[in-house]
CSV table of C-alpha atoms in Angstrom, one decimal:
chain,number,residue,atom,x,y,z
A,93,UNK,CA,23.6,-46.0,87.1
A,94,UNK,CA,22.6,-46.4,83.3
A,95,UNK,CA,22.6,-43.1,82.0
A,96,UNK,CA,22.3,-44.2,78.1
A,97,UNK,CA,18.5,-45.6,79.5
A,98,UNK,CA,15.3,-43.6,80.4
A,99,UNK,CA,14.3,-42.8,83.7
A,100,UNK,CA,11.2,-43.1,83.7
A,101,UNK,CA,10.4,-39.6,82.8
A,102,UNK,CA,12.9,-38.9,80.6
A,103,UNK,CA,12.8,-38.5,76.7
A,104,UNK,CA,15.7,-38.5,74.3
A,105,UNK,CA,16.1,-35.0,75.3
A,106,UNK,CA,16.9,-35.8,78.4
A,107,UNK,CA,19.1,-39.1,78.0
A,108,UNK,CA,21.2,-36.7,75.5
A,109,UNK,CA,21.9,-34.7,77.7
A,110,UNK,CA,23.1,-37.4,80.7
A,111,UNK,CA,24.8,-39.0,77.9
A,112,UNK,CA,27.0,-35.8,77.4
A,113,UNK,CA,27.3,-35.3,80.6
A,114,UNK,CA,28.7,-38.8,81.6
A,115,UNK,CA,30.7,-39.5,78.6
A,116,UNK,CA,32.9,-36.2,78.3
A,117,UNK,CA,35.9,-37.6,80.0
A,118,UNK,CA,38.9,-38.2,78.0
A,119,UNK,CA,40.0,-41.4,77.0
A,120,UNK,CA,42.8,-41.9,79.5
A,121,UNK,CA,41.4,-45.7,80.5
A,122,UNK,CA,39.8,-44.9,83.7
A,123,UNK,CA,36.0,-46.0,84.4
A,124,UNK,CA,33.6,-44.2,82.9
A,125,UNK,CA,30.5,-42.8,84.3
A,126,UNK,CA,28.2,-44.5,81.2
A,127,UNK,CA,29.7,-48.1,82.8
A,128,UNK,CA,28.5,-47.2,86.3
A,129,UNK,CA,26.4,-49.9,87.9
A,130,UNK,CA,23.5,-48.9,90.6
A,131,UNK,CA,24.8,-48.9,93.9
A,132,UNK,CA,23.1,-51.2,96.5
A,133,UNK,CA,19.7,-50.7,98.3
A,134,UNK,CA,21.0,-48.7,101.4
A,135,UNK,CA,18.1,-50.6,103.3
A,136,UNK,CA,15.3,-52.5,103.1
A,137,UNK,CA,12.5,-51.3,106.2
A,138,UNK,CA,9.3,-53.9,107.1
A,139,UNK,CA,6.1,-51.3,106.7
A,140,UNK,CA,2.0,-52.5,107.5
A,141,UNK,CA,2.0,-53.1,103.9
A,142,UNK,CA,5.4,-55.2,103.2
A,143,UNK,CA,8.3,-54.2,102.2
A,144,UNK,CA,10.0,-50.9,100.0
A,145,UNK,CA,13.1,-50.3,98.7
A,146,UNK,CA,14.8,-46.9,100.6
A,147,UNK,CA,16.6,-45.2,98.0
A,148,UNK,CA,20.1,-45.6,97.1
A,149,UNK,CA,23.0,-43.0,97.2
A,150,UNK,CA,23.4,-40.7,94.4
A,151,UNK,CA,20.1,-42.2,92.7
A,152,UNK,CA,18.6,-39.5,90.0
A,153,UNK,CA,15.4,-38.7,91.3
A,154,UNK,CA,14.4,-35.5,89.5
A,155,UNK,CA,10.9,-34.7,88.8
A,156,UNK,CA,10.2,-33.1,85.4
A,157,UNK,CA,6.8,-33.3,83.5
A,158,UNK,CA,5.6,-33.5,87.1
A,159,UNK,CA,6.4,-33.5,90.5
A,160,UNK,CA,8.6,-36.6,92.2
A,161,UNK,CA,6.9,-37.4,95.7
A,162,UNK,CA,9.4,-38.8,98.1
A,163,UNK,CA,7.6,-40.3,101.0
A,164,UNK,CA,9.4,-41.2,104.6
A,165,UNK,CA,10.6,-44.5,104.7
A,166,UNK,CA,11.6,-44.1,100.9
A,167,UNK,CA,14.5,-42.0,101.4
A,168,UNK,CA,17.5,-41.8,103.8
A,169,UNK,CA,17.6,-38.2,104.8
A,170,UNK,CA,21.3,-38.5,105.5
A,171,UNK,CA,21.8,-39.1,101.9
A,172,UNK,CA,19.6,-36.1,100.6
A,173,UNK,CA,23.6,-34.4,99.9
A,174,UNK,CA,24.3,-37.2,97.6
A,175,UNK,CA,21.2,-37.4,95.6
A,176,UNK,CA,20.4,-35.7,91.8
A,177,UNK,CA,17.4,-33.8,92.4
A,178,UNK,CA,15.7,-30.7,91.2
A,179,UNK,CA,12.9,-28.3,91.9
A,180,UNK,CA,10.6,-30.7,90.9
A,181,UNK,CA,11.4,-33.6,93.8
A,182,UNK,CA,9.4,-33.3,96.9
A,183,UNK,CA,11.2,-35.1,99.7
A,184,UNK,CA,8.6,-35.1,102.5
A,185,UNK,CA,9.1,-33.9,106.0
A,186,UNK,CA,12.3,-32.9,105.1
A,187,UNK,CA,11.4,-29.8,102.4
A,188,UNK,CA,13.8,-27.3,104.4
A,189,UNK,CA,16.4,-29.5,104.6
A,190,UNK,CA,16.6,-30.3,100.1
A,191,UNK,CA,16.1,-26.5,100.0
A,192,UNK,CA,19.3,-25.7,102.4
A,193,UNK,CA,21.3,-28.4,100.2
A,194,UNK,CA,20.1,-26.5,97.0
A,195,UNK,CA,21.1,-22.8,98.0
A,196,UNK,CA,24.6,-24.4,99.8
A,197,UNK,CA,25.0,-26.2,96.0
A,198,UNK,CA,25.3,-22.2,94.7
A,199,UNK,CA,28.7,-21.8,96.3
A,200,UNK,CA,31.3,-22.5,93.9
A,201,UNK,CA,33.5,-23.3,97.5
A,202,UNK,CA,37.3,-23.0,97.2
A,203,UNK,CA,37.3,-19.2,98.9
A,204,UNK,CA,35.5,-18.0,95.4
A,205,UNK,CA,32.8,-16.1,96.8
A,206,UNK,CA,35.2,-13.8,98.6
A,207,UNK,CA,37.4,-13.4,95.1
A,208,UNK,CA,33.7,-12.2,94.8
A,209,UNK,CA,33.1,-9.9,97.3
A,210,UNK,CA,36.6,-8.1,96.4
A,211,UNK,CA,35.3,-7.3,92.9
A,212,UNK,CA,37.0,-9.8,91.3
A,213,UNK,CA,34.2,-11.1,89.1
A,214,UNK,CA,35.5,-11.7,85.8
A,215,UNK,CA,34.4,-8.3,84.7
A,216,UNK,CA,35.3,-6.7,81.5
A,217,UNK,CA,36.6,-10.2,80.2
A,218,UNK,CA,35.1,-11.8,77.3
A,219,UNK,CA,34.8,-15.9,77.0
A,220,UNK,CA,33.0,-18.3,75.3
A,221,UNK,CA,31.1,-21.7,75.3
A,222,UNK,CA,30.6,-24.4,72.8
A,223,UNK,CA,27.7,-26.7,73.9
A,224,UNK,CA,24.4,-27.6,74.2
A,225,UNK,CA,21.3,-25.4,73.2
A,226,UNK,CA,19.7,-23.6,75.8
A,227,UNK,CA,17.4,-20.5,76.8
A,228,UNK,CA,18.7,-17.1,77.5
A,229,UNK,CA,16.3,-15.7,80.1
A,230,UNK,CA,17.2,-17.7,83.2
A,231,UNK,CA,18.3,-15.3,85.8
A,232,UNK,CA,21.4,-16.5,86.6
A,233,UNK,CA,22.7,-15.9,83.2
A,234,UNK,CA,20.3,-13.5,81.9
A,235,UNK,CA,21.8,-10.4,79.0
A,236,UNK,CA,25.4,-11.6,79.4
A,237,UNK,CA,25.6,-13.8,76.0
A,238,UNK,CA,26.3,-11.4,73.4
A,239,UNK,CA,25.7,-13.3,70.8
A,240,UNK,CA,23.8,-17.2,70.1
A,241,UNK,CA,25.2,-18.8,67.5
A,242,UNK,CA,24.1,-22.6,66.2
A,243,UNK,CA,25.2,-25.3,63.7
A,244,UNK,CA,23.1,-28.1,62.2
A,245,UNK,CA,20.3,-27.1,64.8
A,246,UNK,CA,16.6,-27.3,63.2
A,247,UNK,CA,13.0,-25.9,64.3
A,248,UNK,CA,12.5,-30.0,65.4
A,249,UNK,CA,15.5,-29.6,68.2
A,250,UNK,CA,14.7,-28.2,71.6
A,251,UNK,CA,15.8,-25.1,72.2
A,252,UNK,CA,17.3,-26.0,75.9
A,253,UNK,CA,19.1,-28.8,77.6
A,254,UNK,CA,19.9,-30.1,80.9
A,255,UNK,CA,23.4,-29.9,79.9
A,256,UNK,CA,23.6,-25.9,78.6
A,257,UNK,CA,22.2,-24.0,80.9
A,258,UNK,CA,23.8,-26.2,83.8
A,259,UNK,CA,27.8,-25.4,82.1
A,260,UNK,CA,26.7,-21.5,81.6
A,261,UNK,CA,25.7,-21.4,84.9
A,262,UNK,CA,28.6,-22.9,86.4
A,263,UNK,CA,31.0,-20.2,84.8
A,264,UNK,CA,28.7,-17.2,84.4
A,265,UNK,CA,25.6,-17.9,87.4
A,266,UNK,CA,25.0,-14.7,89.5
A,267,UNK,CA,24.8,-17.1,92.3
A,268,UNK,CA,26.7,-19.8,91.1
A,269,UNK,CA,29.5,-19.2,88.7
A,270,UNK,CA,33.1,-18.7,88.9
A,271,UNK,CA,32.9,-15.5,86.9
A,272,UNK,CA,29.3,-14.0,87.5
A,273,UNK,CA,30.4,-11.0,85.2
A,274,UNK,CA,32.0,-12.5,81.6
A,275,UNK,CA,30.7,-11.4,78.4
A,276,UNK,CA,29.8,-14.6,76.8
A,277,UNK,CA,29.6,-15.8,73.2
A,278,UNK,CA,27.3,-18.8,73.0
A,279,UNK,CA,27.3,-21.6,70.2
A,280,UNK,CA,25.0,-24.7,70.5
A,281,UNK,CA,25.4,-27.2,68.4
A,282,UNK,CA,24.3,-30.9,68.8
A,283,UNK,CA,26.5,-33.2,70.5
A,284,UNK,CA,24.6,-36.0,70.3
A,285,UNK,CA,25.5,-36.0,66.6
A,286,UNK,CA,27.9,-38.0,65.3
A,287,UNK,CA,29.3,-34.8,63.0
A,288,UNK,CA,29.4,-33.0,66.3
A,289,UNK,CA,33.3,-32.3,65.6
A,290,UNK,CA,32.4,-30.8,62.6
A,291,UNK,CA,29.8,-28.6,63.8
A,292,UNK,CA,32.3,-27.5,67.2
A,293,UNK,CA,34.9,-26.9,64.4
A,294,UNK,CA,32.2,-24.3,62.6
A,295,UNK,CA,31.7,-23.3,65.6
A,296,UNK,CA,35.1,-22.4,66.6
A,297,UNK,CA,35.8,-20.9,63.2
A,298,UNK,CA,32.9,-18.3,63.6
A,299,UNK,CA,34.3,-17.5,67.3
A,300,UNK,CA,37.9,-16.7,65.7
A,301,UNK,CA,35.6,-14.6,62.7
A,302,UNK,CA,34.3,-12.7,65.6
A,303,UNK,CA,37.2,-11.9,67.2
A,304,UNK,CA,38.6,-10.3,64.3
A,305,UNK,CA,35.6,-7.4,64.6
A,306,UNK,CA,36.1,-6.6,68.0
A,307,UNK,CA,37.5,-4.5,69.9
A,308,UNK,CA,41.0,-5.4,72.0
A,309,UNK,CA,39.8,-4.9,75.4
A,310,UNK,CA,36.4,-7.3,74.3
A,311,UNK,CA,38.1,-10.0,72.0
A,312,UNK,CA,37.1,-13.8,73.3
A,313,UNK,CA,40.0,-15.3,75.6
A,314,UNK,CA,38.9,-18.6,76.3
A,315,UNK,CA,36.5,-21.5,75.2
A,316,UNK,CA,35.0,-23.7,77.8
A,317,UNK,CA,34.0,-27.0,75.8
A,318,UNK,CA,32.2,-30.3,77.9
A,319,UNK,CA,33.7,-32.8,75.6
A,320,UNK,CA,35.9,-35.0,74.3
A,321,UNK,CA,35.5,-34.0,70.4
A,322,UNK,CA,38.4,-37.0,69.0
A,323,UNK,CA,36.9,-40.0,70.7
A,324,UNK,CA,35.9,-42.0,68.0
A,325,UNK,CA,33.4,-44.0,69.9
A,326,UNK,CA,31.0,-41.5,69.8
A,327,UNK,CA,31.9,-38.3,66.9
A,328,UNK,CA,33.1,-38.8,63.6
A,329,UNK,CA,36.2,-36.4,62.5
A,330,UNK,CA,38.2,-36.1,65.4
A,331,UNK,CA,40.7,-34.1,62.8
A,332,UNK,CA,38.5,-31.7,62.1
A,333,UNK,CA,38.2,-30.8,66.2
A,334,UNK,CA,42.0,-31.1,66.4
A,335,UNK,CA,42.8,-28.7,62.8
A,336,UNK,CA,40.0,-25.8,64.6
A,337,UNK,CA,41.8,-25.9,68.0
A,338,UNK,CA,45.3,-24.8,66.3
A,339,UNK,CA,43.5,-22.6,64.4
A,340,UNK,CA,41.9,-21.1,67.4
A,341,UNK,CA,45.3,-20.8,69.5
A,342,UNK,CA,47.1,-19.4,66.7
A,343,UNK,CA,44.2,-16.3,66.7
A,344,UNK,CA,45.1,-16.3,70.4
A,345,UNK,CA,41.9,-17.9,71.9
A,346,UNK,CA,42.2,-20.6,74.6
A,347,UNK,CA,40.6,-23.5,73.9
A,348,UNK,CA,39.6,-25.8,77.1
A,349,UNK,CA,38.4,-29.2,76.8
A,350,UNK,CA,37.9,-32.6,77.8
A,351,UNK,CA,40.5,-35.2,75.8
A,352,UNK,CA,43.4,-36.2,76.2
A,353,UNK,CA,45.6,-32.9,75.6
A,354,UNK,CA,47.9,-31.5,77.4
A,355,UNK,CA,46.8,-28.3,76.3
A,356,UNK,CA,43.3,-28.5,76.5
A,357,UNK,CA,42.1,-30.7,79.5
A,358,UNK,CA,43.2,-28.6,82.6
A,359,UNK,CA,40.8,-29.4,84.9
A,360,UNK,CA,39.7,-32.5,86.2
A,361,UNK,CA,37.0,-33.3,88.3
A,362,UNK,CA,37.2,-33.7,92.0
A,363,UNK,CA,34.7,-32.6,95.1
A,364,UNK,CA,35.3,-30.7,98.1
A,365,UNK,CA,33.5,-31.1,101.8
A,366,UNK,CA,30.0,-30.2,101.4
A,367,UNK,CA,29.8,-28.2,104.6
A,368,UNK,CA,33.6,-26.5,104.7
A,369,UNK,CA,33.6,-25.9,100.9
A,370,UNK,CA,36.4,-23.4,101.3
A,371,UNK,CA,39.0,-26.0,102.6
A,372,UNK,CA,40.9,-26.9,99.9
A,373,UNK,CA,42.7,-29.7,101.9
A,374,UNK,CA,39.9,-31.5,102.1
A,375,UNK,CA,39.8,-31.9,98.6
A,376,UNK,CA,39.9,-34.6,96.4
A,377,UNK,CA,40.2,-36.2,93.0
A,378,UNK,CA,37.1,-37.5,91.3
A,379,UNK,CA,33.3,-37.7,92.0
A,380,UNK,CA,31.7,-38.6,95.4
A,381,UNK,CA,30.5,-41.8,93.5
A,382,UNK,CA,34.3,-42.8,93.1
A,383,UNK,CA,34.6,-42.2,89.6
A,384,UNK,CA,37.1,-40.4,87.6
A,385,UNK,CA,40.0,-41.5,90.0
A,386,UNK,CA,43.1,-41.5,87.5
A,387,UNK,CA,43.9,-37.6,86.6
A,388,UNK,CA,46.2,-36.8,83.6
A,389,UNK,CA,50.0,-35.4,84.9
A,390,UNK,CA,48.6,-32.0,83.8
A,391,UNK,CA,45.1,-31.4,85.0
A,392,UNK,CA,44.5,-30.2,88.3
A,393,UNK,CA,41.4,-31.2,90.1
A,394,UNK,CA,38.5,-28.4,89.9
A,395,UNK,CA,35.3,-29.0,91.8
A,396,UNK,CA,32.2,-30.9,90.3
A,397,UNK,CA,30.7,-32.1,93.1
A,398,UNK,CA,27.8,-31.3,95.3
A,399,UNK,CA,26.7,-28.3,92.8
A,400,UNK,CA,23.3,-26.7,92.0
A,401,UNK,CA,23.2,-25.8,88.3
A,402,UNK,CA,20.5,-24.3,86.8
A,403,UNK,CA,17.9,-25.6,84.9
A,404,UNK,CA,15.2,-24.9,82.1
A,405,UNK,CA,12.9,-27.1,80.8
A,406,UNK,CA,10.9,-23.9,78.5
A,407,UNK,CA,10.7,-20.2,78.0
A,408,UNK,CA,10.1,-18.9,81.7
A,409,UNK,CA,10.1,-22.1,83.1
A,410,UNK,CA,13.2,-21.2,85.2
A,411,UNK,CA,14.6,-23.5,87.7
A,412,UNK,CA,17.9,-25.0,90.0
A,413,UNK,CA,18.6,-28.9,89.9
A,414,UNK,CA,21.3,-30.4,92.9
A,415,UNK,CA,23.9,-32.8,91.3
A,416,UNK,CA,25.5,-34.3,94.0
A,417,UNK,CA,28.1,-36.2,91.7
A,418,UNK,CA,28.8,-34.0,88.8
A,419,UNK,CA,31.2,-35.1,85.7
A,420,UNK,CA,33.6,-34.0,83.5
A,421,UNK,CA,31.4,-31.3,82.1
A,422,UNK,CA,31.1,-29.7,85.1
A,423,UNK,CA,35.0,-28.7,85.8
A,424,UNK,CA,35.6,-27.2,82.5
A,425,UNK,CA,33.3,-24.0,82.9
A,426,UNK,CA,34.2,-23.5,86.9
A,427,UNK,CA,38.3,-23.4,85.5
A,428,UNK,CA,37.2,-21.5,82.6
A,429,UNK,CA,35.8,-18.8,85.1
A,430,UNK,CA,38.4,-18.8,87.2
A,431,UNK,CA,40.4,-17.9,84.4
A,432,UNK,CA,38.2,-14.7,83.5
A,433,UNK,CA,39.0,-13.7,87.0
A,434,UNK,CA,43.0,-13.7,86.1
A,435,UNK,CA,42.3,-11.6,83.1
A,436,UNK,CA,40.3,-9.3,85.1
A,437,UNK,CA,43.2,-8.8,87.6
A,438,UNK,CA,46.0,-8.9,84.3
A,439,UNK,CA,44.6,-8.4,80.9
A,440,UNK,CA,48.1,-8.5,79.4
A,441,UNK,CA,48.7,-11.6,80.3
A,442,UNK,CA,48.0,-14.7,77.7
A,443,UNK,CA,46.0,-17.7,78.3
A,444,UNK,CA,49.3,-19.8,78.5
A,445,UNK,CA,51.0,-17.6,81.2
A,446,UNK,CA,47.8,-17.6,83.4
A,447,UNK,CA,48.1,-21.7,82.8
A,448,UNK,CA,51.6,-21.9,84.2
A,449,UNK,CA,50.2,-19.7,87.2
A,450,UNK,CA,47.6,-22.2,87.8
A,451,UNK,CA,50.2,-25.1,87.6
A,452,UNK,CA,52.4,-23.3,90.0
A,453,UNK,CA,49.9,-22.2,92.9
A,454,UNK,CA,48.4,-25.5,92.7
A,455,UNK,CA,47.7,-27.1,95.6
A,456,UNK,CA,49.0,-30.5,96.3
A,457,UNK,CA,48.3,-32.9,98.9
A,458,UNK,CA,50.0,-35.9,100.4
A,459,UNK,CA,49.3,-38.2,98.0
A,460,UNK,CA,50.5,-35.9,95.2
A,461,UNK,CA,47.1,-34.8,93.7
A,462,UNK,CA,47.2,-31.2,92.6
A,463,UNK,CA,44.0,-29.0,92.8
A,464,UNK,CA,42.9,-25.5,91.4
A,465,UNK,CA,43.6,-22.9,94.1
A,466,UNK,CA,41.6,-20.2,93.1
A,467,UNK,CA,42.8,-18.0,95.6
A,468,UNK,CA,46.6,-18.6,94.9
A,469,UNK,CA,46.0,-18.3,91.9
A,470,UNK,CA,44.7,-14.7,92.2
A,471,UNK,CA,47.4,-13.8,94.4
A,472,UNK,CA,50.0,-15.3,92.0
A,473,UNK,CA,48.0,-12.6,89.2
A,474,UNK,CA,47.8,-10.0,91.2
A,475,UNK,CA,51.5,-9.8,92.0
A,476,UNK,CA,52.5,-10.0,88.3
A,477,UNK,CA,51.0,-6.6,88.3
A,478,UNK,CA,53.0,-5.2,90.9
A,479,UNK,CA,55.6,-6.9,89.1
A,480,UNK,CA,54.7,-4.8,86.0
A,481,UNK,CA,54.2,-1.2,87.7
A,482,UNK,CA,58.0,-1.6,89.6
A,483,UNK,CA,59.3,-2.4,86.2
A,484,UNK,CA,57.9,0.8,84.6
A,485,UNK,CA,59.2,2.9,87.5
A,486,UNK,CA,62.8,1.6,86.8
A,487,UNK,CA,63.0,2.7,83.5
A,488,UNK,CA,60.5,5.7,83.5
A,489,UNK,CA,62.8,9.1,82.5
């Protein structure tokens, strides 16, 4: 799949925005989505009027100045799970069936919703995210950024993405996020910039500003950022990136990303089962579409895979699109929120401690791949506070 090359429909807003979203990983050496190749034509069927070609798994078909028609005998509806589509794409005779996919995409899997319905929502905990501009009314996110911040942004930029609203709603989504109730701080900048390191380094620097006004209990904890800021193939100024990131963790803030660090990139991508999203043994490291294979010693594998994100394309023009594949992008925000949930269960404990807690309630399979548990994780939290309380009653008076 070309993702650097219009789809038809798409304008440089859009190819932006799949070039971030497929070129975030860091540079370990593994394949990278940008190379991807289309996969074969799953079949070929005779009709009265010759012959079409039945769409390929994980093909983008995504309707967006107007609607994408999807006959029968153009599709497979087996592969529906494994396609990119949105709103906008009408797969005929089988409408229920993309709508089911869509609202099963919402679940964040991994036992998350029940974190949920516990009241462990991230509440109370304030994080941030560097990326992409976007639109604050969509409901899934709407009145929790506390403050929009840009660099190098103009009048002649859009003022949404695919790729901001999508990462927002993956941490912060009332229906889809890991933490459905963070405070966030917001700061777009352009990524498809060459000086984007510059501008995230700005952009950092006015997050650490910020933190100096508030309040203890509301400081920023964490920031969730979809790229790989020192690859020189694509930004100018790694330094700059790298000099903002010690800055940031000597004020305290948590700084997660996509390079090569073993500080920053945490969380990897990798997919669970579409239909038993909960079962973390079913897990497993990459994309559906068999990229992103080789993860770093120190990441754990967070899910990217079949998710519904959501979507603006203008002001009250609020919609969902199903990304069957997902990237790099998309793990960074879900192990950001999970995060804000460990805060919300311990706010004493710092961003490096709740790290080592992920590490060490990781689950690991037979082959030795090692996986975000969120629920382990919030077990391992939880008992550091009953840790806490039994150490004040042994030395109380």
């Amino acid at each position: 799949r070309d993702y650097y090359a219009s789809r038809g429909r798409g304008d440089v807003y859009k190819r932006q925005s799949l070039f971030f979203l497929c070129s975030c990983a860091p540079n370990t050496g593994q394949r990278g989505s940008g190379s991807q190749t289309e996969p074969p034509i799953a079949s070929i069927p005779e009709t009265s009027t010759g012959t079409i070609e039945v769409l390929a798994p994980y093909s983008d078909v995504r309707g967006f100045d107007e609607v994408n028609t999807l006959r029968s005998g153009e599709y497979v509806p087996a592969d529906m799970i494994t396609y990119w589509f949105n709103q906008n794409t009408l797969f005929e005779g089988n409408e229920a069936l993309a709508a089911e996919i869509m609202e099963t995409g919402k679940n964040p899997g991994l036992h998350v919703q029940e974190l949920h319905d516990r009241g462990i929502t991230g509440k109370n905990v304030t994080v941030a995210i560097i990326d992409q501009p976007l639109l604050p009314g969509h409901p899934e996110y709407a009145g929790k950024i506390e403050e929009y911040y840009t660099v190098g942004l103009t009048e002649k930029d859009r003022p949404s993405s695919m790729h901001g609203p999508a990462v927002t709603s993956l941490l912060a989504g009332n229906s889809i996020g890991t933490a459905p109730d963070v405070r966030l701080y917001y700061a777009a900048i352009k990524f498809w910039d060459r000086n984007a390191s510059e501008m995230a380094g700005q952009a950092l620097d006015w997050m650490i500003e910020q933190n100096k006004t508030l309040p203890e209990s509301e400081k920023i904890r964490a920031v969730s950022v979809s790229a790989d800021l020192t690859n020189t193939e694509y930004f100018d100024h790694p330094e700059v990136w790298d000099e903002a990131v010690k800055r940031a963790r000597e004020a305290g803030i948590l700084v997660l990303d996509c390079r090569a660090d073993y500080d920053t990139c945490v969380f990897w991508p990798s997919f669970f089962d579409f239909d038993q999203r909960d079962d973390i043994t079913a897990s497993k490291i990459g994309t559906p579409d068999g990229d992103f294979l080789e993860c770093p010693v120190q990441a754990l594998g967070t899910p990217v895979g079949y998710r519904t994100t959501a979507e603006v394309s203008s002001e009250g023009e609020y919609s969902y699109s199903y990304d069957a594949s997902g990237g790099h992008s998309w793990a960074i925000p879900y192990g950001t929120g999970v995060l804000a949930l460990g805060w919300q269960v311990n706010p004493s404990l710092t961003g490096q401690e709740l790290l080592d807690l992920m590490r060490q309630t990781a689950y690991q399979n037979d082959s030795g791949d090692r996986f975000l548990d969120p629920a382990a994780f919030i077990d391992a939290v939880q008992s550091t506070v009953h840790e806490n309380q039994q150490e004040q009653v042994l030395i109380s008076p």
